[in-house]
Amino acid sequence: MHQGESSNSIDIFDILADEYSREILLAADRDPKTAQTLSEECDASLTTIYRRVSTLQDHDLLEEFQTVGSDGSHRSQFKTTLEELHLDLSDGQLSLTVETRDELADNFVSLWSDLRGED
């Protein structure tokens, strides 16, 4: 995903200015986390977590996965999709490029490289 200068850039700046949103992105970067786990790790109420998660999902910065627990219950887990942000200041204008992970594409590229014996 790539975004240039637009109202979306302003939204992304606003999202990243929020401490809880940044903490959620960092906490869910390596492993998917439940809302409860995010609440504990970010020291925020579940209401705050769900509100921020919704905003992050609206901007494709966080992805939701459904898992089944050992007791058979279904749980939502969240994982950061944000990979890189690039800010360009040129001719008095800011532009933002957002790059997100595509797990399926990344897995395919990795599999293809493994099959071809590439490092």
PDB file of C-alpha atoms in Angstrom:
ATOM      1  CA  MET A   1       0.000   0.000   0.000  1.00  0.00           C
ATOM      2  CA  HIS A   2       1.345   3.407  -0.859  1.00  0.00           C
ATOM      3  CA  GLN A   3      -0.161   6.749  -0.003  1.00  0.00           C
ATOM      4  CA  GLY A   4       1.111  10.070  -1.190  1.00  0.00           C
ATOM      5  CA  GLU A   5       0.197  13.556  -0.033  1.00  0.00           C
ATOM      6  CA  SER A   6      -3.507  13.658   0.753  1.00  0.00           C
ATOM      7  CA  SER A   7      -5.975  14.022   3.574  1.00  0.00           C
ATOM      8  CA  ASN A   8      -4.936  10.446   4.438  1.00  0.00           C
ATOM      9  CA  SER A   9      -1.452  11.742   5.268  1.00  0.00           C
ATOM     10  CA  ILE A  10      -2.946  14.135   7.801  1.00  0.00           C
ATOM     11  CA  ASP A  11      -4.944  11.249   9.292  1.00  0.00           C
ATOM     12  CA  ILE A  12      -1.796   9.109   9.561  1.00  0.00           C
ATOM     13  CA  PHE A  13       0.079  11.944  11.302  1.00  0.00           C
ATOM     14  CA  ASP A  14      -2.834  12.325  13.742  1.00  0.00           C
ATOM     15  CA  ILE A  15      -2.924   8.578  14.413  1.00  0.00           C
ATOM     16  CA  LEU A  16       0.810   8.395  15.055  1.00  0.00           C
ATOM     17  CA  ALA A  17       0.610  11.425  17.342  1.00  0.00           C
ATOM     18  CA  ASP A  18      -1.594   9.355  19.651  1.00  0.00           C
ATOM     19  CA  GLU A  19       0.426   7.510  22.300  1.00  0.00           C
ATOM     20  CA  TYR A  20      -1.961   4.532  22.535  1.00  0.00           C
ATOM     21  CA  SER A  21      -2.004   4.033  18.765  1.00  0.00           C
ATOM     22  CA  ARG A  22       1.803   3.963  18.688  1.00  0.00           C
ATOM     23  CA  GLU A  23       1.907   1.542  21.617  1.00  0.00           C
ATOM     24  CA  ILE A  24      -0.599  -0.782  19.916  1.00  0.00           C
ATOM     25  CA  LEU A  25       1.415  -0.761  16.684  1.00  0.00           C
ATOM     26  CA  LEU A  26       4.599  -1.590  18.584  1.00  0.00           C
ATOM     27  CA  ALA A  27       2.999  -4.246  20.794  1.00  0.00           C
ATOM     28  CA  ALA A  28       1.371  -6.046  17.857  1.00  0.00           C
ATOM     29  CA  ASP A  29       4.382  -5.803  15.549  1.00  0.00           C
ATOM     30  CA  ARG A  30       5.926  -9.256  15.877  1.00  0.00           C
ATOM     31  CA  ASP A  31       3.097 -11.432  17.140  1.00  0.00           C
ATOM     32  CA  PRO A  32      -0.679 -11.054  16.926  1.00  0.00           C
ATOM     33  CA  LYS A  33      -2.195  -9.911  20.216  1.00  0.00           C
ATOM     34  CA  THR A  34      -5.718 -10.028  21.629  1.00  0.00           C
ATOM     35  CA  ALA A  35      -7.408  -6.815  22.727  1.00  0.00           C
ATOM     36  CA  GLN A  36      -7.044  -7.973  26.331  1.00  0.00           C
ATOM     37  CA  THR A  37      -3.296  -8.468  25.922  1.00  0.00           C
ATOM     38  CA  LEU A  38      -2.973  -5.084  24.198  1.00  0.00           C
ATOM     39  CA  SER A  39      -4.923  -3.520  27.067  1.00  0.00           C
ATOM     40  CA  GLU A  40      -2.499  -4.973  29.587  1.00  0.00           C
ATOM     41  CA  GLU A  41       0.667  -4.180  27.623  1.00  0.00           C
ATOM     42  CA  CYS A  42      -0.420  -0.640  26.753  1.00  0.00           C
ATOM     43  CA  ASP A  43      -1.935   0.066  30.173  1.00  0.00           C
ATOM     44  CA  ALA A  44      -5.195   1.185  28.564  1.00  0.00           C
ATOM     45  CA  SER A  45      -8.844   0.281  29.000  1.00  0.00           C
ATOM     46  CA  LEU A  46     -10.431  -2.176  26.582  1.00  0.00           C
ATOM     47  CA  THR A  47     -12.651   0.643  25.314  1.00  0.00           C
ATOM     48  CA  THR A  48      -9.571   2.708  24.444  1.00  0.00           C
ATOM     49  CA  ILE A  49      -7.930  -0.280  22.775  1.00  0.00           C
ATOM     50  CA  TYR A  50     -10.979  -1.106  20.653  1.00  0.00           C
ATOM     51  CA  ARG A  51     -11.374   2.538  19.614  1.00  0.00           C
ATOM     52  CA  ARG A  52      -7.718   2.794  18.542  1.00  0.00           C
ATOM     53  CA  VAL A  53      -7.774  -0.657  16.891  1.00  0.00           C
ATOM     54  CA  SER A  54     -10.767   0.414  14.813  1.00  0.00           C
ATOM     55  CA  THR A  55      -8.987   3.582  13.669  1.00  0.00           C
ATOM     56  CA  LEU A  56      -5.798   1.665  12.861  1.00  0.00           C
ATOM     57  CA  GLN A  57      -7.788  -0.899  10.869  1.00  0.00           C
ATOM     58  CA  ASP A  58      -9.616   1.860   8.971  1.00  0.00           C
ATOM     59  CA  HIS A  59      -6.216   3.049   7.748  1.00  0.00           C
ATOM     60  CA  ASP A  60      -4.872  -0.457   7.025  1.00  0.00           C
ATOM     61  CA  LEU A  61      -2.219  -0.208   9.737  1.00  0.00           C
ATOM     62  CA  LEU A  62      -3.539  -3.152  11.759  1.00  0.00           C
ATOM     63  CA  GLU A  63      -5.000  -6.468  10.644  1.00  0.00           C
ATOM     64  CA  GLU A  64      -7.428  -8.716  12.517  1.00  0.00           C
ATOM     65  CA  PHE A  65      -7.111 -12.493  12.669  1.00  0.00           C
ATOM     66  CA  GLN A  66      -9.588 -14.979  14.091  1.00  0.00           C
ATOM     67  CA  THR A  67      -8.137 -17.780  16.197  1.00  0.00           C
ATOM     68  CA  VAL A  68      -9.667 -20.709  18.042  1.00  0.00           C
ATOM     69  CA  GLY A  69      -8.526 -21.245  21.608  1.00  0.00           C
ATOM     70  CA  SER A  70      -7.896 -24.630  23.221  1.00  0.00           C
ATOM     71  CA  ASP A  71     -11.344 -24.339  24.789  1.00  0.00           C
ATOM     72  CA  GLY A  72     -12.937 -23.901  21.340  1.00  0.00           C
ATOM     73  CA  SER A  73     -13.686 -20.212  21.797  1.00  0.00           C
ATOM     74  CA  HIS A  74     -13.049 -17.790  18.942  1.00  0.00           C
ATOM     75  CA  ARG A  75     -10.797 -14.817  19.600  1.00  0.00           C
ATOM     76  CA  SER A  76      -9.731 -11.841  17.557  1.00  0.00           C
ATOM     77  CA  GLN A  77      -6.055 -11.068  17.430  1.00  0.00           C
ATOM     78  CA  PHE A  78      -4.446  -8.024  15.904  1.00  0.00           C
ATOM     79  CA  LYS A  79      -1.152  -7.612  14.086  1.00  0.00           C
ATOM     80  CA  THR A  80       0.579  -4.519  12.772  1.00  0.00           C
ATOM     81  CA  THR A  81       0.745  -4.226   8.989  1.00  0.00           C
ATOM     82  CA  LEU A  82       2.745  -0.998   8.989  1.00  0.00           C
ATOM     83  CA  GLU A  83       6.209  -1.662   7.672  1.00  0.00           C
ATOM     84  CA  GLU A  84       7.655   1.713   6.697  1.00  0.00           C
ATOM     85  CA  LEU A  85       6.816   5.395   6.691  1.00  0.00           C
ATOM     86  CA  HIS A  86       8.634   7.826   4.444  1.00  0.00           C
ATOM     87  CA  LEU A  87       8.290  11.540   4.977  1.00  0.00           C
ATOM     88  CA  ASP A  88       9.452  13.885   2.262  1.00  0.00           C
ATOM     89  CA  LEU A  89       9.822  17.606   2.776  1.00  0.00           C
ATOM     90  CA  SER A  90      10.272  19.285  -0.558  1.00  0.00           C
ATOM     91  CA  ASP A  91       9.464  22.762  -1.858  1.00  0.00           C
ATOM     92  CA  GLY A  92       7.634  23.620   1.348  1.00  0.00           C
ATOM     93  CA  GLN A  93       5.353  20.580   1.157  1.00  0.00           C
ATOM     94  CA  LEU A  94       5.198  17.385   3.154  1.00  0.00           C
ATOM     95  CA  SER A  95       4.334  14.095   1.567  1.00  0.00           C
ATOM     96  CA  LEU A  96       3.979  10.766   3.291  1.00  0.00           C
ATOM     97  CA  THR A  97       4.402   7.311   1.833  1.00  0.00           C
ATOM     98  CA  VAL A  98       3.066   4.419   3.890  1.00  0.00           C
ATOM     99  CA  GLU A  99       4.184   0.871   3.168  1.00  0.00           C
ATOM    100  CA  THR A 100       2.355  -2.037   4.739  1.00  0.00           C
ATOM    101  CA  ARG A 101       3.153  -5.714   4.903  1.00  0.00           C
ATOM    102  CA  ASP A 102       1.251  -8.127   2.772  1.00  0.00           C
ATOM    103  CA  GLU A 103       1.707 -11.404   4.670  1.00  0.00           C
ATOM    104  CA  LEU A 104       0.433 -13.564   1.813  1.00  0.00           C
ATOM    105  CA  ALA A 105       2.715 -11.906  -0.739  1.00  0.00           C
ATOM    106  CA  ASP A 106       5.682 -11.966   1.662  1.00  0.00           C
ATOM    107  CA  ASN A 107       5.120 -15.661   2.349  1.00  0.00           C
ATOM    108  CA  PHE A 108       4.880 -16.414  -1.375  1.00  0.00           C
ATOM    109  CA  VAL A 109       8.107 -14.531  -2.137  1.00  0.00           C
ATOM    110  CA  SER A 110       9.857 -16.365   0.697  1.00  0.00           C
ATOM    111  CA  LEU A 111       8.560 -19.734  -0.499  1.00  0.00           C
ATOM    112  CA  TRP A 112       9.570 -18.990  -4.108  1.00  0.00           C
ATOM    113  CA  SER A 113      13.062 -17.923  -3.004  1.00  0.00           C
ATOM    114  CA  ASP A 114      13.419 -21.110  -0.950  1.00  0.00           C
ATOM    115  CA  LEU A 115      12.346 -23.245  -3.906  1.00  0.00           C
ATOM    116  CA  ARG A 116      14.860 -21.533  -6.175  1.00  0.00           C
ATOM    117  CA  GLY A 117      17.601 -21.834  -3.546  1.00  0.00           C
ATOM    118  CA  GLU A 118      18.057 -18.083  -3.205  1.00  0.00           C
ATOM    119  CA  ASP A 119      19.197 -16.412   0.000  1.00  0.00           C
TER     120      ASP A 119
END
